[in-house]
Coordinates of C-alpha atoms and ligand atoms in Angstrom, one line a residue:
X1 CA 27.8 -8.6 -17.5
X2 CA 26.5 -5.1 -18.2
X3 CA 25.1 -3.0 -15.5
X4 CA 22.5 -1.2 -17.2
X5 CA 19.3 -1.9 -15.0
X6 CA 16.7 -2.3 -18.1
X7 CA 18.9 -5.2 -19.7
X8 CA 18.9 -6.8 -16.4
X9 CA 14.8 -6.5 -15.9
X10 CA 14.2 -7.7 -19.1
X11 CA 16.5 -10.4 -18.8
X12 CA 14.6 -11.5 -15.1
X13 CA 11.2 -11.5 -16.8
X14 CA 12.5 -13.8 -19.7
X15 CA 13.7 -16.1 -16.7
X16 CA 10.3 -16.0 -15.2
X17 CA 8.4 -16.6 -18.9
X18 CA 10.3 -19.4 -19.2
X19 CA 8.7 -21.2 -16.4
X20 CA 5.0 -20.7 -18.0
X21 CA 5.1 -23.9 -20.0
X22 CA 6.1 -25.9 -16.7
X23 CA 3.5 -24.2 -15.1
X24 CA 0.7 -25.1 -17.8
X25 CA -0.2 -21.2 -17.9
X26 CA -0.4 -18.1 -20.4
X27 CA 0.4 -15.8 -17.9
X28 CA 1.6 -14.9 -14.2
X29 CA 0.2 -12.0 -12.2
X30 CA 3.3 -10.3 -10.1
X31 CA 1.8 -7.9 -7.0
X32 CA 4.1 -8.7 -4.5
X33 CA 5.9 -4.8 -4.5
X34 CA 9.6 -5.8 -4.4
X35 CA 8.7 -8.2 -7.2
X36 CA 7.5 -6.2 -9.1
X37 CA 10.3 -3.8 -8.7
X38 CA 12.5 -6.4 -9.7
X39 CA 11.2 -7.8 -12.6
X40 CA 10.6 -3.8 -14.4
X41 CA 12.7 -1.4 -12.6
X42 CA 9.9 0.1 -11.7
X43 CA 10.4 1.5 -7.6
X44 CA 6.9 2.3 -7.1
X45 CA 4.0 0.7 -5.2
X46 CA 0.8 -0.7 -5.4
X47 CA 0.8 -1.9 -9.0
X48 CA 0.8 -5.6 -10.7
X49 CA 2.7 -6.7 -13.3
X50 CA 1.5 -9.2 -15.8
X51 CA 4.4 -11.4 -17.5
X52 CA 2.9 -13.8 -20.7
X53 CA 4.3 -15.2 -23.5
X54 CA 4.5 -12.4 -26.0
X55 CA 3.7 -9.4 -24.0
X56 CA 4.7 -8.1 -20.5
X57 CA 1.9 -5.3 -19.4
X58 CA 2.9 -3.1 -16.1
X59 CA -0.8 -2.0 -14.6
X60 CA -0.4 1.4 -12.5
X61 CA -2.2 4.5 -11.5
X62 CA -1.3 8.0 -12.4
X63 CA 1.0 9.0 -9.6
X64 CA 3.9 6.7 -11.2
X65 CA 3.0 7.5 -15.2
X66 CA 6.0 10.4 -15.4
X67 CA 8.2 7.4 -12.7
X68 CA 7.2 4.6 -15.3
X69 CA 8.8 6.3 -18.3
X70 CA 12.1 7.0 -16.1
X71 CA 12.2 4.1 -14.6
X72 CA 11.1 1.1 -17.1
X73 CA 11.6 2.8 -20.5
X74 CA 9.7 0.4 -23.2
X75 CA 7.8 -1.4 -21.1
X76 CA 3.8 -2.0 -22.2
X77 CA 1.6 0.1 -19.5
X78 CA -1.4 0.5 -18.3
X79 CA -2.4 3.1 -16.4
X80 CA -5.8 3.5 -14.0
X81 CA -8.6 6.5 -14.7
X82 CA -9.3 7.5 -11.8
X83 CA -12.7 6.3 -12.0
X84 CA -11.5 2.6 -12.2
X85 CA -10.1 0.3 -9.9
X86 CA -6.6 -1.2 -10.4
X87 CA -8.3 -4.9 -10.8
X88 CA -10.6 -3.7 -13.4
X89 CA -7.5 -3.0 -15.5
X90 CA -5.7 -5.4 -14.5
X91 CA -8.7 -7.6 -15.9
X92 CA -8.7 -6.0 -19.2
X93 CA -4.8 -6.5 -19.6
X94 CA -5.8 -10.4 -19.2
X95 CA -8.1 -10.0 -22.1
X96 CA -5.9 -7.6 -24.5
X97 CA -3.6 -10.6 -24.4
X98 CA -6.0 -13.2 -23.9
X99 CA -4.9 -15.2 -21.1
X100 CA -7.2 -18.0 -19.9
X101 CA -4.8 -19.8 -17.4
X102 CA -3.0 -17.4 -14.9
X103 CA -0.7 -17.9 -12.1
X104 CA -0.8 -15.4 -9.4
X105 CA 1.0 -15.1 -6.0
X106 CA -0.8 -16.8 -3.2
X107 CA 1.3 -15.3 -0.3
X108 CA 0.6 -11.6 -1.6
X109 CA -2.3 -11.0 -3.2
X110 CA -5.1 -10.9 -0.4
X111 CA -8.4 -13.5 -0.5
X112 CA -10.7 -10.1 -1.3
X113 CA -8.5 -9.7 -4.5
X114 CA -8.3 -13.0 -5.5
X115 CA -12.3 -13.2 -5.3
X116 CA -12.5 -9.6 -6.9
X117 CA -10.2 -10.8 -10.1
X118 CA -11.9 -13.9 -10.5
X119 CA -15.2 -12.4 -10.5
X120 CA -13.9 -10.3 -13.2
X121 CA -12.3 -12.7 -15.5
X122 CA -15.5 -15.6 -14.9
X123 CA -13.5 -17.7 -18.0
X124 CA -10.0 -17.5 -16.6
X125 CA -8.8 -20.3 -14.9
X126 CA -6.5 -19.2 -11.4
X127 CA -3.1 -21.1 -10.1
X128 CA -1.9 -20.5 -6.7
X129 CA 1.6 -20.7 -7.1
X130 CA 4.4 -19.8 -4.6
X131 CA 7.8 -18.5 -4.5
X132 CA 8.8 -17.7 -8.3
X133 CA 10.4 -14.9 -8.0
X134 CA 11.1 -14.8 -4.7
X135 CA 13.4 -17.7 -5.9
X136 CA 14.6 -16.2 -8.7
X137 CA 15.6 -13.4 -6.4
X138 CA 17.6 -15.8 -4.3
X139 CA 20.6 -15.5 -6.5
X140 CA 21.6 -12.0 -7.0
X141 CA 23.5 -10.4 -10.4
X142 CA 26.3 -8.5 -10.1
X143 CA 24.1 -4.9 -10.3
X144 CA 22.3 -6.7 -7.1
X145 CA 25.4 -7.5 -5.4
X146 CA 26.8 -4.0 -6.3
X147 CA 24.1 -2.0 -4.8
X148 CA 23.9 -4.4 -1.5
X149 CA 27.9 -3.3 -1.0
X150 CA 27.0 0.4 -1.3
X151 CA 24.3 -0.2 1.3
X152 CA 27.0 -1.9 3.4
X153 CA 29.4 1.1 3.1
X154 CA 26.5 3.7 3.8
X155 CA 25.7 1.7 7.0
X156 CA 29.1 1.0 8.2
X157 CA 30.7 4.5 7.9
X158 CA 27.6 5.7 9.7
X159 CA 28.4 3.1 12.3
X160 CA 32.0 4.3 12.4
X161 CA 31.0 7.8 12.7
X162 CA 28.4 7.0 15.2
X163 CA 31.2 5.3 17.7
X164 CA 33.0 9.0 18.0
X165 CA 29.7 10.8 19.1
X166 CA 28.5 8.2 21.5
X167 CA 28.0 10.2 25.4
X168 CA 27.0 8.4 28.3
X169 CA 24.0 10.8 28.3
X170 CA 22.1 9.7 25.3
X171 CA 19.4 7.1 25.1
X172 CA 18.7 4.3 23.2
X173 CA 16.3 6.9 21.1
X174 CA 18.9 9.6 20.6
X175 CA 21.7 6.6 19.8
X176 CA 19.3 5.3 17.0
X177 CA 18.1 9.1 15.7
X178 CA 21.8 9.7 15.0
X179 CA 22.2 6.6 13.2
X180 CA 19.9 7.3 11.1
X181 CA 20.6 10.8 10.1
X182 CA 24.4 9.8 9.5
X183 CA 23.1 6.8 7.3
X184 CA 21.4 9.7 5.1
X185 CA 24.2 12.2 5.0
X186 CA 25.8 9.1 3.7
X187 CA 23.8 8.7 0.8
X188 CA 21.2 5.7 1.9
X189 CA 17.4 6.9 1.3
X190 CA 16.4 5.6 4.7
X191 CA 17.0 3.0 7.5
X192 CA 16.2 -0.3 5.7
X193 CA 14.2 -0.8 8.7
X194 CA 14.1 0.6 12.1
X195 CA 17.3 0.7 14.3
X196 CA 17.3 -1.7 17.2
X197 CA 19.7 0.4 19.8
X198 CA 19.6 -1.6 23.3
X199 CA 21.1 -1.0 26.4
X200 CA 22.2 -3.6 28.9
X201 CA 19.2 -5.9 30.1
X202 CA 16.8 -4.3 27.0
X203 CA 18.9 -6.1 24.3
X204 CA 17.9 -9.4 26.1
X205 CA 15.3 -8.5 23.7
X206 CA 15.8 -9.7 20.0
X207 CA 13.8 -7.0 18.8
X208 CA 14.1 -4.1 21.0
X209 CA 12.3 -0.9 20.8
X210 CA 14.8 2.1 21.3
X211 CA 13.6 3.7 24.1
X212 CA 14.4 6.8 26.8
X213 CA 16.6 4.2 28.7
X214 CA 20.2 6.2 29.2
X215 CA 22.7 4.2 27.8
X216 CA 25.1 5.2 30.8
X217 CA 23.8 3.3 32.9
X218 CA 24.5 0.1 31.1
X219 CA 28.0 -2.1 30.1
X220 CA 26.7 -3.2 27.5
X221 CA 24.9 -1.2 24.0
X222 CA 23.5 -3.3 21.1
X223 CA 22.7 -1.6 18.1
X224 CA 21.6 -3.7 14.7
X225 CA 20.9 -1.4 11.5
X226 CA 21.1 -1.2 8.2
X227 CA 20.8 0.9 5.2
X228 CA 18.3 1.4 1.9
X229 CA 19.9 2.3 -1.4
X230 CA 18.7 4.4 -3.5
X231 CA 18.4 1.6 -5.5
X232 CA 16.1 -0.2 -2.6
X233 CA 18.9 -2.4 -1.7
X234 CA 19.5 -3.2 2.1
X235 CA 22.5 -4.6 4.7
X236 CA 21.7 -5.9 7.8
X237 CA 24.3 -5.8 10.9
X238 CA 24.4 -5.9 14.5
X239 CA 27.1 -5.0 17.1
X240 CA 27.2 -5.0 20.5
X241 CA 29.3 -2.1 22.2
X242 CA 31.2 -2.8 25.7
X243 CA 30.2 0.1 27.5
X244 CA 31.9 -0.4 30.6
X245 CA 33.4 2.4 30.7
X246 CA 30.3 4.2 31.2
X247 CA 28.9 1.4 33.6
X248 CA 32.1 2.1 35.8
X249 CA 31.8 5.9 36.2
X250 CA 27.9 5.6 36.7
X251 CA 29.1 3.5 39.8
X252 CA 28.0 -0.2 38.0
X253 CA 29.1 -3.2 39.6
X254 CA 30.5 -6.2 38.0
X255 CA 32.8 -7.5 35.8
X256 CA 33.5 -8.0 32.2
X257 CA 33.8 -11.7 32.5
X258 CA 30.3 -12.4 31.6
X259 CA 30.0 -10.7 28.8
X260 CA 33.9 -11.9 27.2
X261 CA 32.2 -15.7 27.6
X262 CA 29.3 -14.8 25.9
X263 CA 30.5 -12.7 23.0
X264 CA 33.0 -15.4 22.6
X265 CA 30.6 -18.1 22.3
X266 CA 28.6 -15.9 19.9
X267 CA 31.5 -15.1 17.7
X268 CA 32.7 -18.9 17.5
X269 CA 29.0 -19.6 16.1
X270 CA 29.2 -17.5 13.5
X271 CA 32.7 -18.3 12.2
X272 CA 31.7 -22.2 12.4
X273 CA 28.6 -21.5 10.2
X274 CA 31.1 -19.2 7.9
X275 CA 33.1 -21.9 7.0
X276 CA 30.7 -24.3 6.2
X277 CA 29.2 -21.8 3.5
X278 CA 29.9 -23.3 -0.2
X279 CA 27.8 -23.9 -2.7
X280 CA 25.7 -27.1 -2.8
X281 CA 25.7 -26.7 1.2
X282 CA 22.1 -27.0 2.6
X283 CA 20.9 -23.8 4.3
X284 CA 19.9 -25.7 7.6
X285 CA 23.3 -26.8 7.6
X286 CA 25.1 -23.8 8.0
X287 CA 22.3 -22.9 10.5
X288 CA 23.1 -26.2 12.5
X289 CA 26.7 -25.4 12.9
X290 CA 26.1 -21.9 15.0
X291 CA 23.1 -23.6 17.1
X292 CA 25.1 -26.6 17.9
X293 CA 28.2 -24.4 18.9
X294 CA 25.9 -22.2 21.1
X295 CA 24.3 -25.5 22.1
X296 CA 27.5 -27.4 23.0
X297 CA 28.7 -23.9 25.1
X298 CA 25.8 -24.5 27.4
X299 CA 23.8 -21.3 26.0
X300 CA 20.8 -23.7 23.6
X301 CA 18.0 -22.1 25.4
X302 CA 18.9 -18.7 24.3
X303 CA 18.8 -18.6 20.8
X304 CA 16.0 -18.6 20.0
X305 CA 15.6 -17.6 16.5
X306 CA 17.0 -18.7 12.8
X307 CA 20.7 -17.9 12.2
X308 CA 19.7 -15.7 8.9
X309 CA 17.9 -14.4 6.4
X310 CA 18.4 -12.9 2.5
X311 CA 18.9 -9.4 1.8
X312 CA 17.8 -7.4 -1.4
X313 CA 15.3 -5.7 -2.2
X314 CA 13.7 -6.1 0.6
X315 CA 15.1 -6.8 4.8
X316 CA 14.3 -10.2 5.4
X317 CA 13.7 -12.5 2.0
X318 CA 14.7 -16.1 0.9
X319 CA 17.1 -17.8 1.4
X320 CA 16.0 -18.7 4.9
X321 CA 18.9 -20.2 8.1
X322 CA 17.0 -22.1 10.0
X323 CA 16.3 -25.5 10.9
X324 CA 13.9 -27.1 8.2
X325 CA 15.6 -24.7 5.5
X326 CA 16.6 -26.9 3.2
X327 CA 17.4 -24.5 0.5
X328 CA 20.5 -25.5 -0.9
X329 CA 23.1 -22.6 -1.4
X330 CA 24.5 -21.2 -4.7
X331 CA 26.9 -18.5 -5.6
X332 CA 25.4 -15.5 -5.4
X333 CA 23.1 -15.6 -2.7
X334 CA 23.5 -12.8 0.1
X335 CA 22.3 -13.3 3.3
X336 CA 22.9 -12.8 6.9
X337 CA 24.8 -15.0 9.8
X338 CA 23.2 -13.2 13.0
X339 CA 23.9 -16.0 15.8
X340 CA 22.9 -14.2 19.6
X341 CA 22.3 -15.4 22.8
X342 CA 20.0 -13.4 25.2
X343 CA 19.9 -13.8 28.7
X344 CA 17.0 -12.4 30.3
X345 CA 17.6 -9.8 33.5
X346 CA 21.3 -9.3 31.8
X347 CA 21.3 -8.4 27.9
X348 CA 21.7 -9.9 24.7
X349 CA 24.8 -10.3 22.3
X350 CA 24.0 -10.7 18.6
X351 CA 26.6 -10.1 15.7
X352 CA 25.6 -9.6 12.0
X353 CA 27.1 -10.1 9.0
X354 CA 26.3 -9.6 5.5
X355 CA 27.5 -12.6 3.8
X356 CA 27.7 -13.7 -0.5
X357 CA 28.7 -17.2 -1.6
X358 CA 31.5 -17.7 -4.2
X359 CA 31.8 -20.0 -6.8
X360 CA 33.9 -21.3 -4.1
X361 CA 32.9 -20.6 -1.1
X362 CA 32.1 -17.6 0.7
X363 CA 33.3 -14.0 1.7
X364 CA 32.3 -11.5 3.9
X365 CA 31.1 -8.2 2.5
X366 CA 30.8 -6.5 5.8
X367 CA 34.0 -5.1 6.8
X368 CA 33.8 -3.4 10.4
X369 CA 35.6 -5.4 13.1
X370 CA 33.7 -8.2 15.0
X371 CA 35.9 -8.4 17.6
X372 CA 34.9 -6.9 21.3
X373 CA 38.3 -5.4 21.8
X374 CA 37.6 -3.0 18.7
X375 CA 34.2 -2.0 20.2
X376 CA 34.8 -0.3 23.4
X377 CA 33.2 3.0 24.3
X378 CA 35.0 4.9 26.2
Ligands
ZN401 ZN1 19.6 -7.0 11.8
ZN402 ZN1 18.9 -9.6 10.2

């Protein structure tokens, strides 16, 4: 399959037109920003993309004209005067191809719009729809799955980098600073979101701020992060650091024992949800078999959230791990397996992995060791 980014765009929108005729409509209204993104190339914000029969029309405003041409070559465009809003041309982009029936996407555009656009267009008729190219999304191409590896690399080199500069003296903050700065000297754009770095009893937190906690004083040093591609693509990992070493010389008691169970525990969950991973598999399946691993250990009560999420464009997308999900897996999908258990007044262990089903089964595209013995600080 060729990797040239306008073949695959055009090839996404003609997989989205095709639904119209199920739909009963002439048109669908994209403004959810990573779907839009997807479906033209386009990497900019706060425009809407109409997709009909005959003619796809991008609607902008003038900060992305000269990004438009780069980016989505070809591609019919409409851009704002300033004097206009970006609903008044999206209106007249309904009427140039004179839609009357329109889906648009009830879980991004906001009620004011939706009154605003209907308003506008009085002899349009509007359907909510949900979820049609957030699905379409589910399944990644081969440029997707490409630019999601290089994301990988860019946040496990920094990772790997990271471990060597690690003092006992640095805090959450300065932990998740560096991170960062070594995830850009790697070539990501940014953090694909921002770096949980938790010490000891603060990563009984899921979602831990990084704060001016020393990490010296702790035996224990979670850290989940992740990269954005220049393309926009993201990975997702977490793992925790055995900082004894550091606990011992600040004078810490106790012993290792505690956190060897847990991690344990932890690290069965996610292998047992691994190898149920295959296409056909229901998502809440594979989430089952890491809760009721965890469950079975004694250690139910402290997981308390899904086992994973999608990765793409954006951090957190469909497919969903959870119990409920019964999206039903295919190859291609990439996602995360982030089983933890927290223990309030102790800490938290998570691991993360970036995950893509075969045609067979599955395979791991994060490569750092999961094992505790390979993360030790010392
Ligand atoms: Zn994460
Ligand atoms: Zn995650």
């Amino acid at each position: 399959m060729s990797l040239n980014p306008h073949i695959h765009a055009d090839a996404r929108r003609d997989r989205l037109r095709a639904r119209l005729a199920q739909d009963g409509l002439d048109a669908y209204l994209v403004s959810g920003v990573a779907n839009v993104t997807y479906l033209t190339g386009f990497k900019g914000e706060a425009s809407h993309l109409l997709v009909s029969k005959h003619r796809d029309i991008l609607v902008s405003d003038a900060r992305f004209t000269e990004q438009i041409k780069a980016e989505c070559p070809g591609l019919e465009t409409i851009i704002r005067p300033p004097t206009k809003k970006t609903l008044d041309m999206v209106a007249e982009a309904v009427r140039s191809i004179k839609a009357l029936s329109i889906g648009f996407e009830s879980q991004v555009l906001t009620v004011f719009d939706f009154e605003s656009i209907k308003e506008l267009l009085p002899e349009c008729s509007w359907l909510a729809t949900r979820d049609r190219v957030e699905s379409q999304r589910m399944v990644k191409d081969p440029l997707e799955i490409e630019a999601i590896k290089a994301a990988i690399q860019m946040a496990q080199d920094a990772f790997i980098n990271l471990n060597k500069l690690i003092l006992p003296s640095h805090t959450e903050k300065n932990v998740a600073d560096e991170l960062e700065r070594l995830m850009r000297s790697m070539g990501a754009q940014n953090a694909a979101f921002p770096i949980i770095v938790a010490a000891g009893a603060n990563a009984a937190l899921p979602h831990a701020i990084p704060s001016q906690h020393r990490i010296g004083n702790e035996n224990l040093l979670l850290v989940d992060w992740g990269a954005s591609s220049p393309s926009g693509y993201k990975s997702d990992l977490t793992r925790v650091l055995d900082t004894h070493a550091f606990g011992k010389k600040a004078g810490l008691s106790g012993s290792k024992d505690k956190l060897l169970e847990i991690y344990s525990v932890v690290l069965r969950a996610q292998k047992a949800a691994f190898e149920t991973i295959k296409p056909g598999v229901k998502a809440l399946d594979v989430d089952r078999a890491a809760r009721q691993l965890i469950s079975d250990a004694g250690f139910g009560d402290y997981f308390g959230h899904g086992l994973g999420h999608g990765i793409g464009l954006q951090i957190h997308e469909a497919p969903w791990f959870r119990p409920g999900s019964d999206t039903i897996l295919e190859p291609g999908m990439v996602f995360t397996l982030e089983p933890g258990i927290y223990l309030p007044g102790w800490g938290g262990v998570r691991i993360e992995d970036n995950i893509l089903v075969t045609s067979s089964g599955a395979q791991y595209l994060t490569g750092i060791s999961r094992e505790l013995e390979d993360n030790i600080i010392s």
